[in-house]
Amino acid sequence: MAKAFKSGIKGITGYLEPAERELLRSLFDDVVSMLEPEERANQDPLAALVGLDSEAREPSDRALRRLLPNVSKNDAAASLEFRRYTERSLRESKIGALKAASLGLDKDELVLSPADARHWSMALNDVRLVLAERLDIRDDEDAGHVHLMQDWSQAEDVESYLALVYNFTTWLQESLVQAMLQSLDTRG
Amino acid sequence: MTLSVALGPDTQESTQTGTVTSTDVLTAPDIPWNLVIWNDPVNLMSYVAYVFRSYFGYSEAKANKLMLEVHKKGRSIVAHGSKEQVEQHAVAMHGYGLWATVEKATGGGDGSGSGKGKGKRG
């Protein structure tokens, strides 16, 4: 069983079983592959280098739309223009956090610096956002139903398995954030 | 969707930008913009409060108050500034996985127009 993250002298420490590490690694990798921008044949390499993407559009996949949301509630044109300037670098920063967290899984001991902890919390959050879309969590009531699923022996189909994975990542993120808040407090 | 949270009187108390000046002459680029955070059933309350504290440098009390406002009212204006400033914040919030949008602080609906210069801030 994983242990909750703790804030201490060394930084934030945690413990995960090998199977839990494998699970997280595959979740991080899945979200990375969702976020990787598709290469287009006619792409302007210079524009790509500075983060411009004149072809960017609102994603059709709901989970991806949640990871890369519109910046304006009512102005689709403004959202699209903003997306063209910022979406590529947003994708890259998310991928960076997910890959950093994934790399951290290779070490025997989980000891997180403040930057590591931030990457981990972002990576876990993005994983949870994607799982929540797959589980159709639309409101607090839906979230409550999913939360009831705590027993791995109940995992009998994809949905119950996803719910268990969602609850595990929720628990892990909550313990990490509590440790991060504690270290914010002690740093003053 | 409720329209209840127009412009809270207290959302500007601790942004210490030091660049806000008296707004006797309010030209178009000076019209403030709001950064709005929306509620969702996934983001942890602790995480949202952590982001408000660590990214904006808000006190624990202020971060928790804004987080609860998001949770209970569905949205909260957590920062404001020029369009460029709030857009930059929005990208950062999207990086953290929070659902953020930007909107003009004035005009439309029953807008209380509290973005207009009422003396000095900051």
PDB file of C-alpha atoms in Angstrom:
ATOM      1  CA  MET A   1       0.000   0.000   0.000  1.00  0.00           C
ATOM      2  CA  ALA A   2       1.095   3.523  -0.748  1.00  0.00           C
ATOM      3  CA  LYS A   3       1.775   5.817   2.168  1.00  0.00           C
ATOM      4  CA  ALA A   4       0.552   9.382   2.386  1.00  0.00           C
ATOM      5  CA  PHE A   5       3.074  12.074   1.448  1.00  0.00           C
ATOM      6  CA  LYS A   6       4.733  13.810   4.383  1.00  0.00           C
ATOM      7  CA  SER A   7       6.540  17.085   4.710  1.00  0.00           C
ATOM      8  CA  GLY A   8       9.824  16.827   6.599  1.00  0.00           C
ATOM      9  CA  ILE A   9      13.412  18.014   6.765  1.00  0.00           C
ATOM     10  CA  LYS A  10      14.398  16.220   3.560  1.00  0.00           C
ATOM     11  CA  GLY A  11      11.464  17.635   1.663  1.00  0.00           C
ATOM     12  CA  ILE A  12       8.237  15.877   0.832  1.00  0.00           C
ATOM     13  CA  THR A  13       8.525  12.120   1.016  1.00  0.00           C
ATOM     14  CA  GLY A  14       6.197   9.386  -0.096  1.00  0.00           C
ATOM     15  CA  TYR A  15       6.113   5.663  -0.636  1.00  0.00           C
ATOM     16  CA  LEU A  16       4.545   3.710  -3.493  1.00  0.00           C
ATOM     17  CA  GLU A  17       4.439   0.004  -4.237  1.00  0.00           C
ATOM     18  CA  PRO A  18       5.976  -1.139  -7.543  1.00  0.00           C
ATOM     19  CA  ALA A  19       2.505  -1.836  -8.978  1.00  0.00           C
ATOM     20  CA  GLU A  20       1.344   1.639  -7.997  1.00  0.00           C
ATOM     21  CA  ARG A  21       4.385   3.166  -9.681  1.00  0.00           C
ATOM     22  CA  GLU A  22       3.608   1.222 -12.854  1.00  0.00           C
ATOM     23  CA  LEU A  23       0.014   2.400 -12.758  1.00  0.00           C
ATOM     24  CA  LEU A  24       1.005   6.044 -12.316  1.00  0.00           C
ATOM     25  CA  ARG A  25       3.664   5.788 -15.012  1.00  0.00           C
ATOM     26  CA  SER A  26       1.127   4.533 -17.509  1.00  0.00           C
ATOM     27  CA  LEU A  27      -1.402   7.214 -16.507  1.00  0.00           C
ATOM     28  CA  PHE A  28       1.206   9.974 -16.893  1.00  0.00           C
ATOM     29  CA  ASP A  29       2.255   8.532 -20.260  1.00  0.00           C
ATOM     30  CA  ASP A  30      -1.358   8.346 -21.452  1.00  0.00           C
ATOM     31  CA  VAL A  31      -1.966  11.999 -20.703  1.00  0.00           C
ATOM     32  CA  VAL A  32       1.355  12.948 -22.332  1.00  0.00           C
ATOM     33  CA  SER A  33       0.291  11.212 -25.520  1.00  0.00           C
ATOM     34  CA  MET A  34      -3.073  13.004 -25.450  1.00  0.00           C
ATOM     35  CA  LEU A  35      -1.295  16.338 -25.125  1.00  0.00           C
ATOM     36  CA  GLU A  36       1.419  15.840 -27.703  1.00  0.00           C
ATOM     37  CA  PRO A  37       0.617  18.198 -30.578  1.00  0.00           C
ATOM     38  CA  GLU A  38       0.069  16.451 -33.856  1.00  0.00           C
ATOM     39  CA  GLU A  39       2.776  17.135 -36.382  1.00  0.00           C
ATOM     40  CA  ARG A  40       1.438  18.651 -39.546  1.00  0.00           C
ATOM     41  CA  ALA A  41       3.149  18.368 -42.893  1.00  0.00           C
ATOM     42  CA  ASN A  42       2.760  22.023 -43.771  1.00  0.00           C
ATOM     43  CA  GLN A  43       3.750  23.340 -40.367  1.00  0.00           C
ATOM     44  CA  ASP A  44       5.914  26.432 -40.242  1.00  0.00           C
ATOM     45  CA  PRO A  45       8.927  25.318 -38.165  1.00  0.00           C
ATOM     46  CA  LEU A  46       9.765  28.847 -37.041  1.00  0.00           C
ATOM     47  CA  ALA A  47       6.211  29.477 -35.848  1.00  0.00           C
ATOM     48  CA  ALA A  48       6.271  26.169 -33.999  1.00  0.00           C
ATOM     49  CA  LEU A  49       9.554  27.139 -32.379  1.00  0.00           C
ATOM     50  CA  VAL A  50       8.096  30.289 -30.865  1.00  0.00           C
ATOM     51  CA  GLY A  51       4.961  28.478 -29.818  1.00  0.00           C
ATOM     52  CA  LEU A  52       2.561  29.751 -32.470  1.00  0.00           C
ATOM     53  CA  ASP A  53       0.040  27.408 -33.948  1.00  0.00           C
ATOM     54  CA  SER A  54      -2.158  29.068 -36.532  1.00  0.00           C
ATOM     55  CA  GLU A  55      -4.063  25.823 -37.020  1.00  0.00           C
ATOM     56  CA  ALA A  56      -4.979  25.344 -33.363  1.00  0.00           C
ATOM     57  CA  ARG A  57      -8.659  24.639 -32.766  1.00  0.00           C
ATOM     58  CA  GLU A  58     -10.808  23.865 -29.784  1.00  0.00           C
ATOM     59  CA  PRO A  59     -10.260  20.131 -29.128  1.00  0.00           C
ATOM     60  CA  SER A  60     -13.191  17.870 -29.980  1.00  0.00           C
ATOM     61  CA  ASP A  61     -12.312  15.446 -27.173  1.00  0.00           C
ATOM     62  CA  ARG A  62     -13.976  16.527 -23.935  1.00  0.00           C
ATOM     63  CA  ALA A  63     -11.091  15.540 -21.697  1.00  0.00           C
ATOM     64  CA  LEU A  64      -8.611  17.420 -23.856  1.00  0.00           C
ATOM     65  CA  ARG A  65     -10.945  20.406 -23.880  1.00  0.00           C
ATOM     66  CA  ARG A  66     -10.860  20.368 -20.091  1.00  0.00           C
ATOM     67  CA  LEU A  67      -7.046  20.290 -20.088  1.00  0.00           C
ATOM     68  CA  LEU A  68      -6.867  23.070 -22.689  1.00  0.00           C
ATOM     69  CA  PRO A  69      -9.947  25.205 -21.990  1.00  0.00           C
ATOM     70  CA  ASN A  70     -11.185  28.300 -23.768  1.00  0.00           C
ATOM     71  CA  VAL A  71      -9.997  31.523 -22.198  1.00  0.00           C
ATOM     72  CA  SER A  72     -13.276  33.340 -22.774  1.00  0.00           C
ATOM     73  CA  LYS A  73     -16.673  32.078 -21.747  1.00  0.00           C
ATOM     74  CA  ASN A  74     -18.629  33.851 -24.457  1.00  0.00           C
ATOM     75  CA  ASP A  75     -16.201  35.027 -27.107  1.00  0.00           C
ATOM     76  CA  ALA A  76     -15.272  32.079 -29.319  1.00  0.00           C
ATOM     77  CA  ALA A  77     -13.171  34.198 -31.675  1.00  0.00           C
ATOM     78  CA  ALA A  78     -11.105  35.632 -28.833  1.00  0.00           C
ATOM     79  CA  SER A  79     -10.663  32.154 -27.370  1.00  0.00           C
ATOM     80  CA  LEU A  80      -9.461  30.796 -30.676  1.00  0.00           C
ATOM     81  CA  GLU A  81      -6.988  33.603 -31.214  1.00  0.00           C
ATOM     82  CA  PHE A  82      -5.634  33.140 -27.700  1.00  0.00           C
ATOM     83  CA  ARG A  83      -5.361  29.410 -28.274  1.00  0.00           C
ATOM     84  CA  ARG A  84      -3.230  29.985 -31.361  1.00  0.00           C
ATOM     85  CA  TYR A  85      -0.722  31.955 -29.345  1.00  0.00           C
ATOM     86  CA  THR A  86      -0.669  29.946 -26.148  1.00  0.00           C
ATOM     87  CA  GLU A  87      -1.914  26.403 -26.584  1.00  0.00           C
ATOM     88  CA  ARG A  88       1.324  24.907 -27.817  1.00  0.00           C
ATOM     89  CA  SER A  89       3.314  26.151 -24.852  1.00  0.00           C
ATOM     90  CA  LEU A  90       0.547  25.118 -22.456  1.00  0.00           C
ATOM     91  CA  ARG A  91       0.699  21.606 -23.906  1.00  0.00           C
ATOM     92  CA  GLU A  92       4.465  21.633 -23.499  1.00  0.00           C
ATOM     93  CA  SER A  93       4.397  22.792 -19.893  1.00  0.00           C
ATOM     94  CA  LYS A  94       1.845  20.130 -18.993  1.00  0.00           C
ATOM     95  CA  ILE A  95       3.899  17.477 -20.765  1.00  0.00           C
ATOM     96  CA  GLY A  96       6.972  18.738 -18.886  1.00  0.00           C
ATOM     97  CA  ALA A  97       5.279  18.285 -15.503  1.00  0.00           C
ATOM     98  CA  LEU A  98       3.954  14.829 -16.415  1.00  0.00           C
ATOM     99  CA  LYS A  99       7.353  13.672 -17.656  1.00  0.00           C
ATOM    100  CA  ALA A 100       9.116  15.071 -14.597  1.00  0.00           C
ATOM    101  CA  ALA A 101       6.719  13.205 -12.321  1.00  0.00           C
ATOM    102  CA  SER A 102       7.156  10.063 -14.389  1.00  0.00           C
ATOM    103  CA  LEU A 103      10.960  10.314 -14.124  1.00  0.00           C
ATOM    104  CA  GLY A 104      10.636  10.649 -10.350  1.00  0.00           C
ATOM    105  CA  LEU A 105       9.011   7.222 -10.317  1.00  0.00           C
ATOM    106  CA  ASP A 106      12.287   5.646 -11.399  1.00  0.00           C
ATOM    107  CA  LYS A 107      13.976   6.436  -8.102  1.00  0.00           C
ATOM    108  CA  ASP A 108      13.694   4.035  -5.180  1.00  0.00           C
ATOM    109  CA  GLU A 109      12.856   6.752  -2.710  1.00  0.00           C
ATOM    110  CA  LEU A 110      10.222   9.363  -3.432  1.00  0.00           C
ATOM    111  CA  VAL A 111      11.766  12.580  -2.111  1.00  0.00           C
ATOM    112  CA  LEU A 112      10.280  15.663  -3.715  1.00  0.00           C
ATOM    113  CA  SER A 113      11.794  19.144  -3.856  1.00  0.00           C
ATOM    114  CA  PRO A 114       9.278  22.016  -3.970  1.00  0.00           C
ATOM    115  CA  ALA A 115       9.555  22.026  -7.790  1.00  0.00           C
ATOM    116  CA  ASP A 116       9.119  18.230  -7.963  1.00  0.00           C
ATOM    117  CA  ALA A 117       6.080  18.478  -5.707  1.00  0.00           C
ATOM    118  CA  ARG A 118       4.541  21.145  -7.940  1.00  0.00           C
ATOM    119  CA  HIS A 119       5.090  18.965 -11.020  1.00  0.00           C
ATOM    120  CA  TRP A 120       3.586  15.977  -9.237  1.00  0.00           C
ATOM    121  CA  SER A 121       0.529  17.877  -8.089  1.00  0.00           C
ATOM    122  CA  MET A 122      -0.065  19.230 -11.603  1.00  0.00           C
ATOM    123  CA  ALA A 123       0.473  15.819 -13.184  1.00  0.00           C
ATOM    124  CA  LEU A 124      -1.910  14.103 -10.768  1.00  0.00           C
ATOM    125  CA  ASN A 125      -4.462  16.847 -11.326  1.00  0.00           C
ATOM    126  CA  ASP A 126      -4.351  16.439 -15.102  1.00  0.00           C
ATOM    127  CA  VAL A 127      -4.672  12.669 -14.766  1.00  0.00           C
ATOM    128  CA  ARG A 128      -7.718  13.151 -12.529  1.00  0.00           C
ATOM    129  CA  LEU A 129      -9.306  15.628 -14.946  1.00  0.00           C
ATOM    130  CA  VAL A 130      -9.000  13.081 -17.757  1.00  0.00           C
ATOM    131  CA  LEU A 131     -10.289  10.176 -15.642  1.00  0.00           C
ATOM    132  CA  ALA A 132     -13.217  12.323 -14.459  1.00  0.00           C
ATOM    133  CA  GLU A 133     -14.264  12.984 -18.056  1.00  0.00           C
ATOM    134  CA  ARG A 134     -14.050   9.281 -18.869  1.00  0.00           C
ATOM    135  CA  LEU A 135     -16.158   8.565 -15.759  1.00  0.00           C
ATOM    136  CA  ASP A 136     -18.628  11.289 -16.706  1.00  0.00           C
ATOM    137  CA  ILE A 137     -18.228  13.176 -13.436  1.00  0.00           C
ATOM    138  CA  ARG A 138     -20.310  16.295 -14.035  1.00  0.00           C
ATOM    139  CA  ASP A 139     -21.163  17.475 -10.541  1.00  0.00           C
ATOM    140  CA  ASP A 140     -20.484  16.833  -6.880  1.00  0.00           C
ATOM    141  CA  GLU A 141     -23.137  14.135  -6.770  1.00  0.00           C
ATOM    142  CA  ASP A 142     -21.429  12.175  -9.560  1.00  0.00           C
ATOM    143  CA  ALA A 143     -18.134  12.619  -7.733  1.00  0.00           C
ATOM    144  CA  GLY A 144     -19.771  11.279  -4.575  1.00  0.00           C
ATOM    145  CA  HIS A 145     -20.946   8.129  -6.370  1.00  0.00           C
ATOM    146  CA  VAL A 146     -17.505   7.477  -7.770  1.00  0.00           C
ATOM    147  CA  HIS A 147     -15.996   8.061  -4.350  1.00  0.00           C
ATOM    148  CA  LEU A 148     -18.001   5.140  -2.911  1.00  0.00           C
ATOM    149  CA  MET A 149     -15.944   2.773  -5.016  1.00  0.00           C
ATOM    150  CA  GLN A 150     -13.065   1.874  -2.699  1.00  0.00           C
ATOM    151  CA  ASP A 151     -12.712  -1.882  -2.789  1.00  0.00           C
ATOM    152  CA  TRP A 152     -10.455  -3.357  -5.465  1.00  0.00           C
ATOM    153  CA  SER A 153     -12.288  -6.667  -5.273  1.00  0.00           C
ATOM    154  CA  GLN A 154     -15.294  -4.800  -6.716  1.00  0.00           C
ATOM    155  CA  ALA A 155     -13.414  -4.028  -9.921  1.00  0.00           C
ATOM    156  CA  GLU A 156     -15.401  -5.972 -12.431  1.00  0.00           C
ATOM    157  CA  ASP A 157     -15.558  -3.721 -15.481  1.00  0.00           C
ATOM    158  CA  VAL A 158     -13.682  -0.819 -17.022  1.00  0.00           C
ATOM    159  CA  GLU A 159     -15.795   1.775 -15.272  1.00  0.00           C
ATOM    160  CA  SER A 160     -15.343   0.390 -11.786  1.00  0.00           C
ATOM    161  CA  TYR A 161     -11.627  -0.012 -12.446  1.00  0.00           C
ATOM    162  CA  LEU A 162     -11.399   3.628 -13.600  1.00  0.00           C
ATOM    163  CA  ALA A 163     -13.316   4.722 -10.508  1.00  0.00           C
ATOM    164  CA  LEU A 164     -10.852   2.911  -8.254  1.00  0.00           C
ATOM    165  CA  VAL A 165      -7.931   4.449 -10.109  1.00  0.00           C
ATOM    166  CA  TYR A 166      -9.566   7.878  -9.844  1.00  0.00           C
ATOM    167  CA  ASN A 167     -10.025   7.459  -6.088  1.00  0.00           C
ATOM    168  CA  PHE A 168      -6.432   6.327  -5.658  1.00  0.00           C
ATOM    169  CA  THR A 169      -5.065   9.362  -7.546  1.00  0.00           C
ATOM    170  CA  THR A 170      -7.425  11.643  -5.610  1.00  0.00           C
ATOM    171  CA  TRP A 171      -6.168  10.293  -2.300  1.00  0.00           C
ATOM    172  CA  LEU A 172      -2.557  10.582  -3.430  1.00  0.00           C
ATOM    173  CA  GLN A 173      -2.985  14.163  -4.648  1.00  0.00           C
ATOM    174  CA  GLU A 174      -4.796  15.184  -1.469  1.00  0.00           C
ATOM    175  CA  SER A 175      -1.995  13.826   0.701  1.00  0.00           C
ATOM    176  CA  LEU A 176       0.601  15.548  -1.483  1.00  0.00           C
ATOM    177  CA  VAL A 177      -1.199  18.900  -1.379  1.00  0.00           C
ATOM    178  CA  GLN A 178      -1.580  18.678   2.405  1.00  0.00           C
ATOM    179  CA  ALA A 179       2.176  18.150   2.652  1.00  0.00           C
ATOM    180  CA  MET A 180       2.775  21.077   0.270  1.00  0.00           C
ATOM    181  CA  LEU A 181       0.505  23.346   2.302  1.00  0.00           C
ATOM    182  CA  GLN A 182       2.344  22.308   5.427  1.00  0.00           C
ATOM    183  CA  SER A 183       5.686  23.201   3.897  1.00  0.00           C
ATOM    184  CA  LEU A 184       4.235  26.570   2.757  1.00  0.00           C
ATOM    185  CA  ASP A 185       3.266  27.195   6.379  1.00  0.00           C
ATOM    186  CA  THR A 186       6.662  26.317   7.766  1.00  0.00           C
ATOM    187  CA  ARG A 187       8.448  28.456   5.194  1.00  0.00           C
ATOM    188  CA  GLY A 188       6.306  31.327   6.369  1.00  0.00           C
TER     189      GLY A 188
ATOM    190  CA  MET B   1     -25.751  29.827 -14.194  1.00  0.00           C
ATOM    191  CA  THR B   2     -26.124  32.500 -11.589  1.00  0.00           C
ATOM    192  CA  LEU B   3     -25.190  36.102 -12.066  1.00  0.00           C
ATOM    193  CA  SER B   4     -24.869  36.689  -8.385  1.00  0.00           C
ATOM    194  CA  VAL B   5     -21.181  37.327  -8.224  1.00  0.00           C
ATOM    195  CA  ALA B   6     -20.813  40.512 -10.147  1.00  0.00           C
ATOM    196  CA  LEU B   7     -17.885  42.271  -8.587  1.00  0.00           C
ATOM    197  CA  GLY B   8     -17.049  41.571  -5.004  1.00  0.00           C
ATOM    198  CA  PRO B   9     -15.862  44.630  -3.156  1.00  0.00           C
ATOM    199  CA  ASP B  10     -12.965  42.782  -1.645  1.00  0.00           C
ATOM    200  CA  THR B  11     -11.253  41.109  -4.520  1.00  0.00           C
ATOM    201  CA  GLN B  12      -8.754  43.879  -4.945  1.00  0.00           C
ATOM    202  CA  GLU B  13      -7.512  44.210  -1.411  1.00  0.00           C
ATOM    203  CA  SER B  14      -4.174  42.521  -1.570  1.00  0.00           C
ATOM    204  CA  THR B  15      -2.937  42.669  -5.103  1.00  0.00           C
ATOM    205  CA  GLN B  16       0.184  44.655  -4.546  1.00  0.00           C
ATOM    206  CA  THR B  17       1.088  45.526  -8.056  1.00  0.00           C
ATOM    207  CA  GLY B  18       2.092  49.032  -7.188  1.00  0.00           C
ATOM    208  CA  THR B  19       1.350  50.092 -10.733  1.00  0.00           C
ATOM    209  CA  VAL B  20      -2.278  51.047 -10.284  1.00  0.00           C
ATOM    210  CA  THR B  21      -2.615  54.772 -10.396  1.00  0.00           C
ATOM    211  CA  SER B  22      -5.436  57.180  -9.926  1.00  0.00           C
ATOM    212  CA  THR B  23      -7.884  56.668 -12.723  1.00  0.00           C
ATOM    213  CA  ASP B  24      -9.232  60.084 -13.482  1.00  0.00           C
ATOM    214  CA  VAL B  25      -8.484  59.534 -17.122  1.00  0.00           C
ATOM    215  CA  LEU B  26      -9.687  56.077 -17.947  1.00  0.00           C
ATOM    216  CA  THR B  27      -8.686  55.252 -21.474  1.00  0.00           C
ATOM    217  CA  ALA B  28      -9.594  52.003 -23.193  1.00  0.00           C
ATOM    218  CA  PRO B  29      -6.426  50.040 -22.379  1.00  0.00           C
ATOM    219  CA  ASP B  30      -6.904  50.919 -18.701  1.00  0.00           C
ATOM    220  CA  ILE B  31     -10.243  49.174 -18.443  1.00  0.00           C
ATOM    221  CA  PRO B  32      -9.537  46.382 -16.006  1.00  0.00           C
ATOM    222  CA  TRP B  33     -10.068  42.754 -16.786  1.00  0.00           C
ATOM    223  CA  ASN B  34     -11.004  40.001 -14.386  1.00  0.00           C
ATOM    224  CA  LEU B  35      -9.577  36.546 -13.983  1.00  0.00           C
ATOM    225  CA  VAL B  36     -12.448  34.203 -13.150  1.00  0.00           C
ATOM    226  CA  ILE B  37     -12.026  30.719 -11.687  1.00  0.00           C
ATOM    227  CA  TRP B  38     -14.940  28.319 -12.207  1.00  0.00           C
ATOM    228  CA  ASN B  39     -16.047  25.484  -9.983  1.00  0.00           C
ATOM    229  CA  ASP B  40     -15.697  21.902 -11.104  1.00  0.00           C
ATOM    230  CA  PRO B  41     -16.277  18.635  -9.268  1.00  0.00           C
ATOM    231  CA  VAL B  42     -12.727  17.374  -9.738  1.00  0.00           C
ATOM    232  CA  ASN B  43     -10.252  19.912  -8.436  1.00  0.00           C
ATOM    233  CA  LEU B  44      -9.525  19.439  -4.748  1.00  0.00           C
ATOM    234  CA  MET B  45     -10.378  22.351  -2.484  1.00  0.00           C
ATOM    235  CA  SER B  46      -6.939  22.046  -0.890  1.00  0.00           C
ATOM    236  CA  TYR B  47      -5.264  22.169  -4.313  1.00  0.00           C
ATOM    237  CA  VAL B  48      -7.206  25.252  -5.422  1.00  0.00           C
ATOM    238  CA  ALA B  49      -6.260  27.021  -2.171  1.00  0.00           C
ATOM    239  CA  TYR B  50      -2.648  25.924  -2.628  1.00  0.00           C
ATOM    240  CA  VAL B  51      -2.565  27.390  -6.148  1.00  0.00           C
ATOM    241  CA  PHE B  52      -4.021  30.697  -4.938  1.00  0.00           C
ATOM    242  CA  ARG B  53      -1.429  30.889  -2.170  1.00  0.00           C
ATOM    243  CA  SER B  54       1.620  29.803  -4.106  1.00  0.00           C
ATOM    244  CA  TYR B  55       0.924  31.439  -7.466  1.00  0.00           C
ATOM    245  CA  PHE B  56      -0.681  34.726  -6.402  1.00  0.00           C
ATOM    246  CA  GLY B  57       1.043  34.894  -3.024  1.00  0.00           C
ATOM    247  CA  TYR B  58      -2.305  35.315  -1.271  1.00  0.00           C
ATOM    248  CA  SER B  59      -2.579  34.766   2.472  1.00  0.00           C
ATOM    249  CA  GLU B  60      -4.072  31.523   3.711  1.00  0.00           C
ATOM    250  CA  ALA B  61      -7.244  33.361   4.759  1.00  0.00           C
ATOM    251  CA  LYS B  62      -7.697  35.072   1.420  1.00  0.00           C
ATOM    252  CA  ALA B  63      -6.906  31.922  -0.570  1.00  0.00           C
ATOM    253  CA  ASN B  64      -9.432  29.909   1.424  1.00  0.00           C
ATOM    254  CA  LYS B  65     -12.082  32.589   1.099  1.00  0.00           C
ATOM    255  CA  LEU B  66     -11.707  32.720  -2.690  1.00  0.00           C
ATOM    256  CA  MET B  67     -11.620  28.929  -2.909  1.00  0.00           C
ATOM    257  CA  LEU B  68     -14.867  28.666  -0.940  1.00  0.00           C
ATOM    258  CA  GLU B  69     -16.440  31.303  -3.133  1.00  0.00           C
ATOM    259  CA  VAL B  70     -15.571  29.224  -6.213  1.00  0.00           C
ATOM    260  CA  HIS B  71     -16.944  26.131  -4.526  1.00  0.00           C
ATOM    261  CA  LYS B  72     -20.198  27.648  -3.264  1.00  0.00           C
ATOM    262  CA  LYS B  73     -21.035  30.242  -5.874  1.00  0.00           C
ATOM    263  CA  GLY B  74     -19.642  28.446  -8.886  1.00  0.00           C
ATOM    264  CA  ARG B  75     -17.113  31.119  -9.743  1.00  0.00           C
ATOM    265  CA  SER B  76     -14.935  33.773  -8.230  1.00  0.00           C
ATOM    266  CA  ILE B  77     -12.942  36.706  -9.501  1.00  0.00           C
ATOM    267  CA  VAL B  78      -9.519  35.997  -8.108  1.00  0.00           C
ATOM    268  CA  ALA B  79      -7.417  38.695  -9.754  1.00  0.00           C
ATOM    269  CA  HIS B  80      -7.655  41.616 -12.080  1.00  0.00           C
ATOM    270  CA  GLY B  81      -5.431  43.823 -14.125  1.00  0.00           C
ATOM    271  CA  SER B  82      -4.738  44.619 -17.740  1.00  0.00           C
ATOM    272  CA  LYS B  83      -5.936  42.187 -20.377  1.00  0.00           C
ATOM    273  CA  GLU B  84      -2.377  40.935 -20.836  1.00  0.00           C
ATOM    274  CA  GLN B  85      -1.903  40.383 -17.112  1.00  0.00           C
ATOM    275  CA  VAL B  86      -5.075  38.383 -16.617  1.00  0.00           C
ATOM    276  CA  GLU B  87      -4.430  36.381 -19.780  1.00  0.00           C
ATOM    277  CA  GLN B  88      -1.026  35.463 -18.433  1.00  0.00           C
ATOM    278  CA  HIS B  89      -2.641  34.376 -15.163  1.00  0.00           C
ATOM    279  CA  ALA B  90      -5.226  32.358 -17.112  1.00  0.00           C
ATOM    280  CA  VAL B  91      -2.529  30.364 -18.904  1.00  0.00           C
ATOM    281  CA  ALA B  92      -0.818  29.712 -15.582  1.00  0.00           C
ATOM    282  CA  MET B  93      -4.132  28.544 -14.083  1.00  0.00           C
ATOM    283  CA  HIS B  94      -4.708  26.246 -17.083  1.00  0.00           C
ATOM    284  CA  GLY B  95      -1.222  24.888 -16.444  1.00  0.00           C
ATOM    285  CA  TYR B  96      -2.361  23.972 -12.932  1.00  0.00           C
ATOM    286  CA  GLY B  97      -5.559  22.470 -14.329  1.00  0.00           C
ATOM    287  CA  LEU B  98      -7.885  25.101 -12.915  1.00  0.00           C
ATOM    288  CA  TRP B  99     -10.730  26.255 -15.126  1.00  0.00           C
ATOM    289  CA  ALA B 100     -10.019  29.951 -15.692  1.00  0.00           C
ATOM    290  CA  THR B 101     -11.471  32.538 -18.042  1.00  0.00           C
ATOM    291  CA  VAL B 102     -10.937  36.257 -18.526  1.00  0.00           C
ATOM    292  CA  GLU B 103     -13.637  38.892 -18.860  1.00  0.00           C
ATOM    293  CA  LYS B 104     -13.913  42.646 -19.009  1.00  0.00           C
ATOM    294  CA  ALA B 105     -14.511  44.087 -15.582  1.00  0.00           C
ATOM    295  CA  THR B 106     -17.021  46.673 -16.714  1.00  0.00           C
ATOM    296  CA  GLY B 107     -20.083  46.852 -18.897  1.00  0.00           C
ATOM    297  CA  GLY B 108     -22.872  44.445 -19.644  1.00  0.00           C
ATOM    298  CA  GLY B 109     -25.792  43.181 -17.599  1.00  0.00           C
ATOM    299  CA  ASP B 110     -26.243  44.675 -14.198  1.00  0.00           C
ATOM    300  CA  GLY B 111     -22.551  45.406 -13.914  1.00  0.00           C
ATOM    301  CA  SER B 112     -21.903  47.457 -10.860  1.00  0.00           C
ATOM    302  CA  GLY B 113     -19.029  49.142 -12.602  1.00  0.00           C
ATOM    303  CA  SER B 114     -16.777  48.875  -9.624  1.00  0.00           C
ATOM    304  CA  GLY B 115     -13.789  48.742 -11.927  1.00  0.00           C
ATOM    305  CA  LYS B 116     -14.209  52.443 -12.597  1.00  0.00           C
ATOM    306  CA  GLY B 117     -11.896  54.731 -10.724  1.00  0.00           C
ATOM    307  CA  LYS B 118     -13.167  55.245  -7.231  1.00  0.00           C
ATOM    308  CA  GLY B 119     -10.182  56.887  -5.719  1.00  0.00           C
ATOM    309  CA  LYS B 120      -6.894  55.147  -5.309  1.00  0.00           C
ATOM    310  CA  ARG B 121      -6.095  51.537  -4.866  1.00  0.00           C
ATOM    311  CA  GLY B 122      -3.051  49.703  -3.664  1.00  0.00           C
TER     312      GLY B 122
END
